[in-house]
PDB file of C-alpha atoms in Angstrom:
ATOM      1  CA  MET A 932     114.004 -28.432  59.325  1.00 44.00           C
ATOM      2  CA  THR A 933     111.744 -25.335  59.089  1.00 47.00           C
ATOM      3  CA  LEU A 934     108.634 -24.741  57.204  1.00 57.00           C
ATOM      4  CA  ASP A 935     107.337 -21.795  55.561  1.00 75.00           C
ATOM      5  CA  ARG A 936     104.228 -23.495  55.301  1.00 85.00           C
ATOM      6  CA  ILE A 937     102.473 -26.302  56.992  1.00 92.00           C
ATOM      7  CA  PRO A 938     101.444 -28.552  53.418  1.00 95.00           C
ATOM      8  CA  LEU A 939      97.594 -29.381  53.133  1.00 97.00           C
ATOM      9  CA  ALA A 940      96.049 -32.230  50.779  1.00 98.00           C
ATOM     10  CA  GLY A 941      92.778 -33.439  50.626  1.00 98.00           C
ATOM     11  CA  VAL A 942      90.479 -35.539  48.624  1.00 98.00           C
ATOM     12  CA  ILE A 943      88.079 -33.741  46.212  1.00 98.00           C
ATOM     13  CA  GLY A 944      84.302 -35.598  45.701  1.00 95.00           C
ATOM     14  CA  SER A 945      80.677 -35.165  46.060  1.00 95.00           C
ATOM     15  CA  PRO A 946      79.542 -36.877  48.289  1.00 92.00           C
ATOM     16  CA  VAL A 947      83.143 -37.105  50.008  1.00 92.00           C
ATOM     17  CA  ALA A 948      82.198 -37.845  53.561  1.00 91.00           C
ATOM     18  CA  HIS A 949      82.644 -41.546  52.972  1.00 87.00           C
ATOM     19  CA  SER A 950      86.015 -41.469  52.064  1.00 91.00           C
ATOM     20  CA  ARG A 951      88.609 -43.479  54.292  1.00 93.00           C
ATOM     21  CA  SER A 952      91.343 -41.418  52.608  1.00 96.00           C
ATOM     22  CA  PRO A 953      91.603 -38.767  55.391  1.00 97.00           C
ATOM     23  CA  ARG A 954      92.232 -41.771  57.398  1.00 97.00           C
ATOM     24  CA  LEU A 955      94.793 -43.768  55.552  1.00 98.00           C
ATOM     25  CA  PHE A 956      96.926 -39.740  55.528  1.00 98.00           C
ATOM     26  CA  ALA A 957      96.391 -39.146  58.956  1.00 97.00           C
ATOM     27  CA  HIS A 958      97.869 -42.718  59.812  1.00 98.00           C
ATOM     28  CA  TRP A 959     101.008 -41.841  57.312  1.00 98.00           C
ATOM     29  CA  MET A 960     101.851 -38.600  58.716  1.00 98.00           C
ATOM     30  CA  ARG A 961     102.276 -39.813  62.547  1.00 97.00           C
ATOM     31  CA  LYS A 962     104.170 -42.510  61.386  1.00 98.00           C
ATOM     32  CA  TYR A 963     106.365 -40.922  59.493  1.00 97.00           C
ATOM     33  CA  GLY A 964     106.392 -37.687  61.701  1.00 97.00           C
ATOM     34  CA  VAL A 965     105.182 -35.382  58.812  1.00 95.00           C
ATOM     35  CA  PRO A 966     103.643 -32.427  59.002  1.00 93.00           C
ATOM     36  CA  GLY A 967     100.753 -31.391  57.412  1.00 93.00           C
ATOM     37  CA  HIS A 968      96.951 -32.042  57.111  1.00 96.00           C
ATOM     38  CA  TYR A 969      94.788 -34.024  54.949  1.00 97.00           C
ATOM     39  CA  ILE A 970      90.968 -33.171  54.491  1.00 97.00           C
ATOM     40  CA  PRO A 971      87.978 -34.262  52.763  1.00 97.00           C
ATOM     41  CA  MET A 972      86.207 -31.618  50.035  1.00 98.00           C
ATOM     42  CA  ASP A 973      82.846 -31.505  49.219  1.00 98.00           C
ATOM     43  CA  ILE A 974      82.817 -29.771  45.819  1.00 98.00           C
ATOM     44  CA  ALA A 975      79.790 -29.397  43.622  1.00 97.00           C
ATOM     45  CA  PRO A 976      80.378 -29.717  39.916  1.00 97.00           C
ATOM     46  CA  ASP A 977      79.439 -26.291  39.216  1.00 97.00           C
ATOM     47  CA  LYS A 978      82.428 -24.623  41.738  1.00 98.00           C
ATOM     48  CA  LEU A 979      84.889 -27.147  40.813  1.00 98.00           C
ATOM     49  CA  GLU A 980      87.435 -25.371  38.353  1.00 98.00           C
ATOM     50  CA  ALA A 981      87.605 -22.305  40.835  1.00 98.00           C
ATOM     51  CA  SER A 982      88.264 -24.588  43.631  1.00 98.00           C
ATOM     52  CA  ILE A 983      91.116 -26.394  42.647  1.00 98.00           C
ATOM     53  CA  ARG A 984      92.673 -23.265  41.316  1.00 97.00           C
ATOM     54  CA  MET A 985      92.294 -21.467  44.566  1.00 96.00           C
ATOM     55  CA  LEU A 986      93.850 -24.413  46.578  1.00 97.00           C
ATOM     56  CA  PRO A 987      97.427 -23.908  45.830  1.00 96.00           C
ATOM     57  CA  ASP A 988      97.589 -20.252  47.420  1.00 94.00           C
ATOM     58  CA  LEU A 989      95.648 -21.761  50.172  1.00 94.00           C
ATOM     59  CA  GLY A 990      98.806 -24.065  50.962  1.00 95.00           C
ATOM     60  CA  PHE A 991      97.383 -27.014  49.062  1.00 97.00           C
ATOM     61  CA  VAL A 992     100.319 -29.531  47.615  1.00 97.00           C
ATOM     62  CA  GLY A 993      97.771 -31.829  46.293  1.00 98.00           C
ATOM     63  CA  ALA A 994      94.763 -33.765  46.195  1.00 98.00           C
ATOM     64  CA  ASN A 995      92.908 -37.078  45.514  1.00 97.00           C
ATOM     65  CA  VAL A 996      89.998 -36.869  43.270  1.00 96.00           C
ATOM     66  CA  THR A 997      86.986 -39.252  43.345  1.00 92.00           C
ATOM     67  CA  ILE A 998      83.641 -39.501  42.079  1.00 87.00           C
ATOM     68  CA  PRO A 999      81.952 -37.550  40.228  1.00 91.00           C
ATOM     69  CA  HIS A1000      85.072 -35.657  39.254  1.00 95.00           C
ATOM     70  CA  LYS A1001      87.527 -37.815  37.829  1.00 94.00           C
ATOM     71  CA  GLU A1002      86.686 -37.015  33.989  1.00 93.00           C
ATOM     72  CA  ARG A1003      86.538 -32.975  34.749  1.00 96.00           C
ATOM     73  CA  VAL A1004      89.736 -32.512  36.169  1.00 97.00           C
ATOM     74  CA  MET A1005      91.416 -33.765  33.130  1.00 96.00           C
ATOM     75  CA  GLU A1006      90.279 -30.314  31.563  1.00 97.00           C
ATOM     76  CA  ILE A1007      91.474 -28.420  34.319  1.00 98.00           C
ATOM     77  CA  ALA A1008      94.862 -29.962  34.734  1.00 98.00           C
ATOM     78  CA  ASP A1009      97.854 -28.148  32.944  1.00 97.00           C
ATOM     79  CA  LEU A1010      99.544 -31.342  32.288  1.00 98.00           C
ATOM     80  CA  VAL A1011      98.266 -34.685  32.004  1.00 98.00           C
ATOM     81  CA  SER A1012     100.100 -38.220  32.232  1.00 97.00           C
ATOM     82  CA  ASP A1013     100.131 -40.666  29.671  1.00 95.00           C
ATOM     83  CA  ARG A1014      98.308 -43.156  32.322  1.00 94.00           C
ATOM     84  CA  ALA A1015      95.420 -40.731  33.046  1.00 96.00           C
ATOM     85  CA  THR A1016      95.333 -39.975  29.081  1.00 95.00           C
ATOM     86  CA  LEU A1017      94.989 -43.665  28.473  1.00 91.00           C
ATOM     87  CA  ILE A1018      92.351 -44.224  30.981  1.00 91.00           C
ATOM     88  CA  GLY A1019      89.973 -41.355  30.711  1.00 91.00           C
ATOM     89  CA  ALA A1020      90.243 -40.133  34.238  1.00 93.00           C
ATOM     90  CA  ALA A1021      92.325 -39.113  36.736  1.00 96.00           C
ATOM     91  CA  ASN A1022      92.839 -39.570  40.707  1.00 96.00           C
ATOM     92  CA  THR A1023      95.541 -37.479  41.568  1.00 98.00           C
ATOM     93  CA  LEU A1024      96.186 -33.989  41.259  1.00 98.00           C
ATOM     94  CA  ILE A1025      99.877 -32.290  41.919  1.00 98.00           C
ATOM     95  CA  PHE A1026     100.351 -28.672  42.594  1.00 97.00           C
ATOM     96  CA  ARG A1027     103.116 -27.998  41.213  1.00 95.00           C
ATOM     97  CA  LYS A1028     106.091 -25.117  42.400  1.00 91.00           C
ATOM     98  CA  ASP A1029     105.792 -23.567  38.988  1.00 91.00           C
ATOM     99  CA  GLY A1030     101.863 -23.056  38.995  1.00 92.00           C
ATOM    100  CA  ARG A1031     100.802 -25.806  37.000  1.00 96.00           C
ATOM    101  CA  ILE A1032      98.484 -28.042  37.957  1.00 98.00           C
ATOM    102  CA  HIS A1033      99.627 -31.993  36.992  1.00 98.00           C
ATOM    103  CA  ALA A1034      96.869 -34.737  36.775  1.00 98.00           C
ATOM    104  CA  ASP A1035      97.593 -38.381  37.066  1.00 98.00           C
ATOM    105  CA  ASN A1036      96.009 -41.768  37.688  1.00 97.00           C
ATOM    106  CA  THR A1037      97.364 -44.464  40.038  1.00 98.00           C
ATOM    107  CA  ASP A1038      93.822 -46.517  40.250  1.00 96.00           C
ATOM    108  CA  GLY A1039      95.737 -49.053  38.165  1.00 97.00           C
ATOM    109  CA  TYR A1040      99.146 -48.820  39.828  1.00 97.00           C
ATOM    110  CA  GLY A1041      97.139 -49.525  43.103  1.00 98.00           C
ATOM    111  CA  PHE A1042      95.235 -52.458  41.752  1.00 98.00           C
ATOM    112  CA  ILE A1043      98.362 -54.010  40.585  1.00 98.00           C
ATOM    113  CA  GLU A1044     100.630 -53.537  43.570  1.00 98.00           C
ATOM    114  CA  ASN A1045      97.456 -54.925  45.722  1.00 98.00           C
ATOM    115  CA  LEU A1046      97.600 -58.309  43.784  1.00 98.00           C
ATOM    116  CA  ARG A1047     101.393 -58.180  43.983  1.00 98.00           C
ATOM    117  CA  GLN A1048     101.305 -57.651  48.235  1.00 98.00           C
ATOM    118  CA  ASN A1049      98.599 -59.997  48.959  1.00 98.00           C
ATOM    119  CA  ALA A1050      99.148 -63.103  45.662  1.00 98.00           C
ATOM    120  CA  PRO A1051     102.738 -62.905  45.067  1.00 97.00           C
ATOM    121  CA  ASN A1052     102.935 -65.914  43.567  1.00 96.00           C
ATOM    122  CA  TRP A1053     100.008 -64.450  40.481  1.00 98.00           C
ATOM    123  CA  GLN A1054     101.606 -64.755  37.021  1.00 97.00           C
ATOM    124  CA  PRO A1055      99.487 -62.261  34.554  1.00 97.00           C
ATOM    125  CA  ASP A1056     100.722 -64.299  31.452  1.00 97.00           C
ATOM    126  CA  SER A1057      99.078 -67.483  32.632  1.00 97.00           C
ATOM    127  CA  GLY A1058      96.004 -67.018  31.280  1.00 98.00           C
ATOM    128  CA  PRO A1059      93.041 -64.896  29.970  1.00 98.00           C
ATOM    129  CA  ALA A1060      91.364 -62.090  33.020  1.00 98.00           C
ATOM    130  CA  VAL A1061      87.765 -62.023  33.291  1.00 98.00           C
ATOM    131  CA  VAL A1062      86.640 -58.171  33.884  1.00 98.00           C
ATOM    132  CA  LEU A1063      83.252 -57.805  35.284  1.00 98.00           C
ATOM    133  CA  GLY A1064      81.927 -53.979  34.727  1.00 97.00           C
ATOM    134  CA  ALA A1065      82.704 -51.543  32.215  1.00 95.00           C
ATOM    135  CA  GLY A1066      82.748 -48.342  34.211  1.00 87.00           C
ATOM    136  CA  GLY A1067      85.887 -46.125  35.504  1.00 83.00           C
ATOM    137  CA  ALA A1068      87.589 -48.173  37.598  1.00 90.00           C
ATOM    138  CA  ALA A1069      87.329 -50.869  34.836  1.00 94.00           C
ATOM    139  CA  ARG A1070      89.406 -48.594  32.387  1.00 94.00           C
ATOM    140  CA  ALA A1071      92.389 -48.372  34.964  1.00 96.00           C
ATOM    141  CA  ILE A1072      92.104 -52.149  35.660  1.00 97.00           C
ATOM    142  CA  ILE A1073      92.075 -53.224  31.799  1.00 98.00           C
ATOM    143  CA  ALA A1074      94.949 -50.761  31.143  1.00 96.00           C
ATOM    144  CA  SER A1075      97.156 -51.937  34.102  1.00 97.00           C
ATOM    145  CA  LEU A1076      96.421 -55.997  33.533  1.00 98.00           C
ATOM    146  CA  LEU A1077      97.764 -55.415  29.736  1.00 97.00           C
ATOM    147  CA  ASP A1078     100.345 -53.659  30.671  1.00 96.00           C
ATOM    148  CA  VAL A1079     101.785 -56.379  33.209  1.00 98.00           C
ATOM    149  CA  GLY A1080     100.946 -58.809  30.259  1.00 98.00           C
ATOM    150  CA  VAL A1081      97.722 -60.535  30.666  1.00 98.00           C
ATOM    151  CA  PRO A1082      96.839 -62.328  27.077  1.00 98.00           C
ATOM    152  CA  GLU A1083      93.135 -61.850  26.849  1.00 98.00           C
ATOM    153  CA  ILE A1084      90.753 -59.454  28.541  1.00 98.00           C
ATOM    154  CA  ARG A1085      86.939 -61.271  28.679  1.00 98.00           C
ATOM    155  CA  LEU A1086      85.063 -58.003  29.349  1.00 98.00           C
ATOM    156  CA  THR A1087      81.142 -57.772  29.955  1.00 98.00           C
ATOM    157  CA  ASN A1088      79.027 -55.261  31.345  1.00 97.00           C
ATOM    158  CA  ARG A1089      75.093 -55.060  31.827  1.00 96.00           C
ATOM    159  CA  THR A1090      75.205 -52.402  29.581  1.00 95.00           C
ATOM    160  CA  ARG A1091      76.976 -53.660  26.356  1.00 97.00           C
ATOM    161  CA  ALA A1092      77.372 -50.491  24.419  1.00 97.00           C
ATOM    162  CA  ARG A1093      80.113 -49.070  27.436  1.00 95.00           C
ATOM    163  CA  ALA A1094      81.845 -52.526  26.987  1.00 97.00           C
ATOM    164  CA  ASP A1095      82.083 -51.958  23.285  1.00 97.00           C
ATOM    165  CA  SER A1096      83.549 -48.624  23.789  1.00 94.00           C
ATOM    166  CA  LEU A1097      86.520 -50.248  25.891  1.00 95.00           C
ATOM    167  CA  LYS A1098      87.513 -52.386  23.277  1.00 96.00           C
ATOM    168  CA  GLU A1099      87.416 -49.918  20.949  1.00 95.00           C
ATOM    169  CA  ALA A1100      89.866 -47.612  23.320  1.00 93.00           C
ATOM    170  CA  PHE A1101      92.013 -50.910  24.226  1.00 95.00           C
ATOM    171  CA  GLY A1102      92.096 -52.952  21.055  1.00 95.00           C
ATOM    172  CA  ASN A1103      91.537 -57.092  20.019  1.00 95.00           C
ATOM    173  CA  ARG A1104      93.011 -58.261  22.949  1.00 97.00           C
ATOM    174  CA  VAL A1105      89.664 -57.076  24.998  1.00 98.00           C
ATOM    175  CA  GLN A1106      86.999 -59.345  24.033  1.00 98.00           C
ATOM    176  CA  VAL A1107      83.363 -58.242  25.055  1.00 98.00           C
ATOM    177  CA  HIS A1108      80.401 -60.947  25.827  1.00 98.00           C
ATOM    178  CA  ASP A1109      77.042 -60.278  26.921  1.00 97.00           C
ATOM    179  CA  TRP A1110      76.119 -60.068  30.679  1.00 97.00           C
ATOM    180  CA  VAL A1111      73.831 -63.215  30.491  1.00 97.00           C
ATOM    181  CA  LYS A1112      77.217 -65.233  29.873  1.00 96.00           C
ATOM    182  CA  ALA A1113      79.264 -63.862  32.297  1.00 97.00           C
ATOM    183  CA  GLY A1114      79.221 -67.296  34.341  1.00 96.00           C
ATOM    184  CA  ASN A1115      80.727 -68.965  31.223  1.00 97.00           C
ATOM    185  CA  LEU A1116      83.370 -66.227  30.628  1.00 97.00           C
ATOM    186  CA  ILE A1117      84.858 -67.177  34.344  1.00 98.00           C
ATOM    187  CA  GLU A1118      85.685 -70.789  32.424  1.00 97.00           C
ATOM    188  CA  GLY A1119      89.576 -71.170  31.617  1.00 97.00           C
ATOM    189  CA  ALA A1120      90.367 -67.913  33.010  1.00 98.00           C
ATOM    190  CA  ALA A1121      93.351 -67.120  34.810  1.00 98.00           C
ATOM    191  CA  THR A1122      92.279 -64.196  37.084  1.00 98.00           C
ATOM    192  CA  VAL A1123      88.534 -62.530  37.839  1.00 98.00           C
ATOM    193  CA  VAL A1124      87.829 -59.211  38.821  1.00 98.00           C
ATOM    194  CA  ASN A1125      84.696 -57.807  40.043  1.00 98.00           C
ATOM    195  CA  THR A1126      85.132 -53.431  38.883  1.00 97.00           C
ATOM    196  CA  THR A1127      80.917 -52.898  39.546  1.00 96.00           C
ATOM    197  CA  SER A1128      79.437 -51.904  42.631  1.00 93.00           C
ATOM    198  CA  LEU A1129      77.390 -55.148  42.753  1.00 95.00           C
ATOM    199  CA  GLY A1130      77.782 -57.090  46.423  1.00 95.00           C
ATOM    200  CA  MET A1131      79.002 -53.551  47.895  1.00 93.00           C
ATOM    201  CA  ALA A1132      76.755 -52.805  51.101  1.00 90.00           C
ATOM    202  CA  GLY A1133      73.644 -51.216  50.060  1.00 91.00           C
ATOM    203  CA  LYS A1134      73.401 -52.476  46.355  1.00 93.00           C
ATOM    204  CA  LYS A1135      72.331 -55.237  44.603  1.00 95.00           C
ATOM    205  CA  GLU A1136      74.069 -58.662  45.035  1.00 96.00           C
ATOM    206  CA  LEU A1137      76.037 -59.692  42.187  1.00 96.00           C
ATOM    207  CA  ARG A1138      74.001 -62.210  40.552  1.00 95.00           C
ATOM    208  CA  VAL A1139      76.644 -64.062  38.223  1.00 96.00           C
ATOM    209  CA  PRO A1140      76.911 -68.079  38.342  1.00 97.00           C
ATOM    210  CA  LEU A1141      80.292 -68.861  39.742  1.00 97.00           C
ATOM    211  CA  ASP A1142      80.749 -72.789  39.166  1.00 96.00           C
ATOM    212  CA  GLY A1143      83.298 -71.936  37.010  1.00 97.00           C
ATOM    213  CA  LEU A1144      85.497 -70.996  39.775  1.00 98.00           C
ATOM    214  CA  ALA A1145      88.369 -73.152  39.651  1.00 98.00           C
ATOM    215  CA  PRO A1146      91.578 -73.393  42.775  1.00 97.00           C
ATOM    216  CA  SER A1147      94.036 -72.327  40.407  1.00 97.00           C
ATOM    217  CA  MET A1148      92.378 -68.696  39.755  1.00 98.00           C
ATOM    218  CA  LEU A1149      92.932 -65.608  41.650  1.00 98.00           C
ATOM    219  CA  VAL A1150      89.789 -63.661  42.306  1.00 98.00           C
ATOM    220  CA  THR A1151      89.730 -60.129  43.313  1.00 98.00           C
ATOM    221  CA  ASP A1152      87.071 -57.318  44.149  1.00 98.00           C
ATOM    222  CA  LEU A1153      87.293 -54.062  43.910  1.00 96.00           C
ATOM    223  CA  VAL A1154      84.635 -53.431  46.602  1.00 94.00           C
ATOM    224  CA  TYR A1155      86.011 -53.537  49.870  1.00 92.00           C
ATOM    225  CA  THR A1156      82.600 -52.828  51.990  1.00 91.00           C
ATOM    226  CA  PRO A1157      82.130 -55.290  53.523  1.00 94.00           C
ATOM    227  CA  LEU A1158      85.857 -57.208  52.782  1.00 95.00           C
ATOM    228  CA  GLN A1159      84.637 -60.425  52.157  1.00 96.00           C
ATOM    229  CA  THR A1160      81.953 -60.086  49.546  1.00 97.00           C
ATOM    230  CA  ARG A1161      79.642 -62.919  48.212  1.00 96.00           C
ATOM    231  CA  LEU A1162      82.210 -63.210  45.139  1.00 98.00           C
ATOM    232  CA  LEU A1163      85.208 -63.395  47.232  1.00 98.00           C
ATOM    233  CA  LYS A1164      83.695 -66.384  50.059  1.00 98.00           C
ATOM    234  CA  GLU A1165      82.823 -68.607  47.117  1.00 98.00           C
ATOM    235  CA  ALA A1166      85.804 -68.409  45.851  1.00 98.00           C
ATOM    236  CA  GLU A1167      87.610 -68.851  48.736  1.00 98.00           C
ATOM    237  CA  ASP A1168      85.254 -71.765  49.450  1.00 98.00           C
ATOM    238  CA  ARG A1169      86.035 -73.187  45.840  1.00 98.00           C
ATOM    239  CA  GLY A1170      89.858 -73.028  46.626  1.00 98.00           C
ATOM    240  CA  CYS A1171      91.029 -69.938  44.616  1.00 98.00           C
ATOM    241  CA  GLN A1172      93.109 -67.299  45.927  1.00 98.00           C
ATOM    242  CA  VAL A1173      91.337 -64.332  47.121  1.00 98.00           C
ATOM    243  CA  VAL A1174      92.117 -60.526  46.842  1.00 98.00           C
ATOM    244  CA  ASP A1175      90.106 -58.233  48.783  1.00 98.00           C
ATOM    245  CA  GLY A1176      89.691 -54.716  47.211  1.00 96.00           C
ATOM    246  CA  LEU A1177      90.813 -52.210  50.344  1.00 97.00           C
ATOM    247  CA  GLY A1178      94.684 -52.776  49.500  1.00 97.00           C
ATOM    248  CA  MET A1179      93.790 -51.108  45.924  1.00 97.00           C
ATOM    249  CA  LEU A1180      92.538 -48.013  47.846  1.00 96.00           C
ATOM    250  CA  LEU A1181      95.681 -48.439  50.051  1.00 98.00           C
ATOM    251  CA  HIS A1182      98.519 -48.622  47.102  1.00 98.00           C
ATOM    252  CA  GLN A1183      96.999 -46.106  44.741  1.00 98.00           C
ATOM    253  CA  ALA A1184      97.497 -43.541  47.828  1.00 98.00           C
ATOM    254  CA  VAL A1185     101.125 -44.303  47.508  1.00 98.00           C
ATOM    255  CA  PRO A1186     102.469 -42.215  44.802  1.00 98.00           C
ATOM    256  CA  GLY A1187     100.670 -39.024  45.738  1.00 97.00           C
ATOM    257  CA  PHE A1188     102.008 -39.037  49.429  1.00 98.00           C
ATOM    258  CA  GLU A1189     105.298 -39.571  47.874  1.00 98.00           C
ATOM    259  CA  ARG A1190     105.078 -36.607  45.679  1.00 97.00           C
ATOM    260  CA  TRP A1191     103.022 -34.321  48.232  1.00 97.00           C
ATOM    261  CA  PHE A1192     105.308 -34.975  51.335  1.00 96.00           C
ATOM    262  CA  GLY A1193     108.436 -36.376  50.322  1.00 95.00           C
ATOM    263  CA  VAL A1194     108.378 -39.986  52.371  1.00 97.00           C
ATOM    264  CA  ARG A1195     107.132 -43.308  50.298  1.00 98.00           C
ATOM    265  CA  PRO A1196     104.690 -44.574  52.994  1.00 98.00           C
ATOM    266  CA  GLU A1197     104.643 -48.800  53.491  1.00 98.00           C
ATOM    267  CA  VAL A1198     101.879 -50.574  53.162  1.00 98.00           C
ATOM    268  CA  ASP A1199     101.588 -52.869  55.812  1.00 97.00           C
ATOM    269  CA  GLU A1200      98.561 -54.520  58.222  1.00 97.00           C
ATOM    270  CA  THR A1201      98.954 -51.833  60.506  1.00 97.00           C
ATOM    271  CA  THR A1202      97.837 -49.373  57.697  1.00 98.00           C
ATOM    272  CA  ARG A1203      94.992 -52.003  57.328  1.00 97.00           C
ATOM    273  CA  ALA A1204      94.034 -51.645  60.984  1.00 97.00           C
ATOM    274  CA  ALA A1205      94.182 -47.813  60.739  1.00 96.00           C
ATOM    275  CA  VAL A1206      91.746 -47.684  58.129  1.00 96.00           C
ATOM    276  CA  LEU A1207      89.479 -49.976  59.109  1.00 94.00           C
ATOM    277  CA  GLY A1208      89.462 -48.235  62.476  1.00 86.00           C
TER     278      GLY A1208
END
């Protein structure tokens, strides 16, 4: 196989040094013998558009996008997928051969694939899902939960207005509740999802009462530092099925890698080990 140019990709954010994506992509490139490089790019908001438009000329085939650029890149892209439009953010850019920039969102895909891999018996339509938090990640999670047949989303956020705006976007299957009642929402739910940064290393703990957790529930946390948050530990102690947040990071990267390098990578234990270092 001859290559005119070695394909490049990377992750764009600010800050971005903490990202585990370079470790993940380096592992897949080695595993599948893919020539190329994947690099972290710390780009300030005022330089974002000029930088993105320069990347294809430098040999880039695409990029992942993280905080704080996920909304802004939608305005820069020439084509935006229906998923990204619905969620209001993009995390994957594809630089097409015709020169156009295509923006997509694979966060919801990564979230659902993580649950399917690590909780294969999970049945989305078996009852309501509690979603804690109403930030950018929550939009992708809600869209994906509704898409796979969850009958009702019980949504709560420390700032109620943000949750109300998500209800406006997604309709009557989303019911908004005050944050002080978060513990009560868990009772009778089938799925519980923390989309906030609470419980992450260096952040405040998630102080929601967890007495309502029952063994029939699936509990997952988007936080993956630490891998076992207080929410997941308590859920496990109460007999719930738990899924940590690292798998979402791994699975959301699969579509981008496939589009950029022509190989569909597998998410397995060696992938997790490589990313955890």
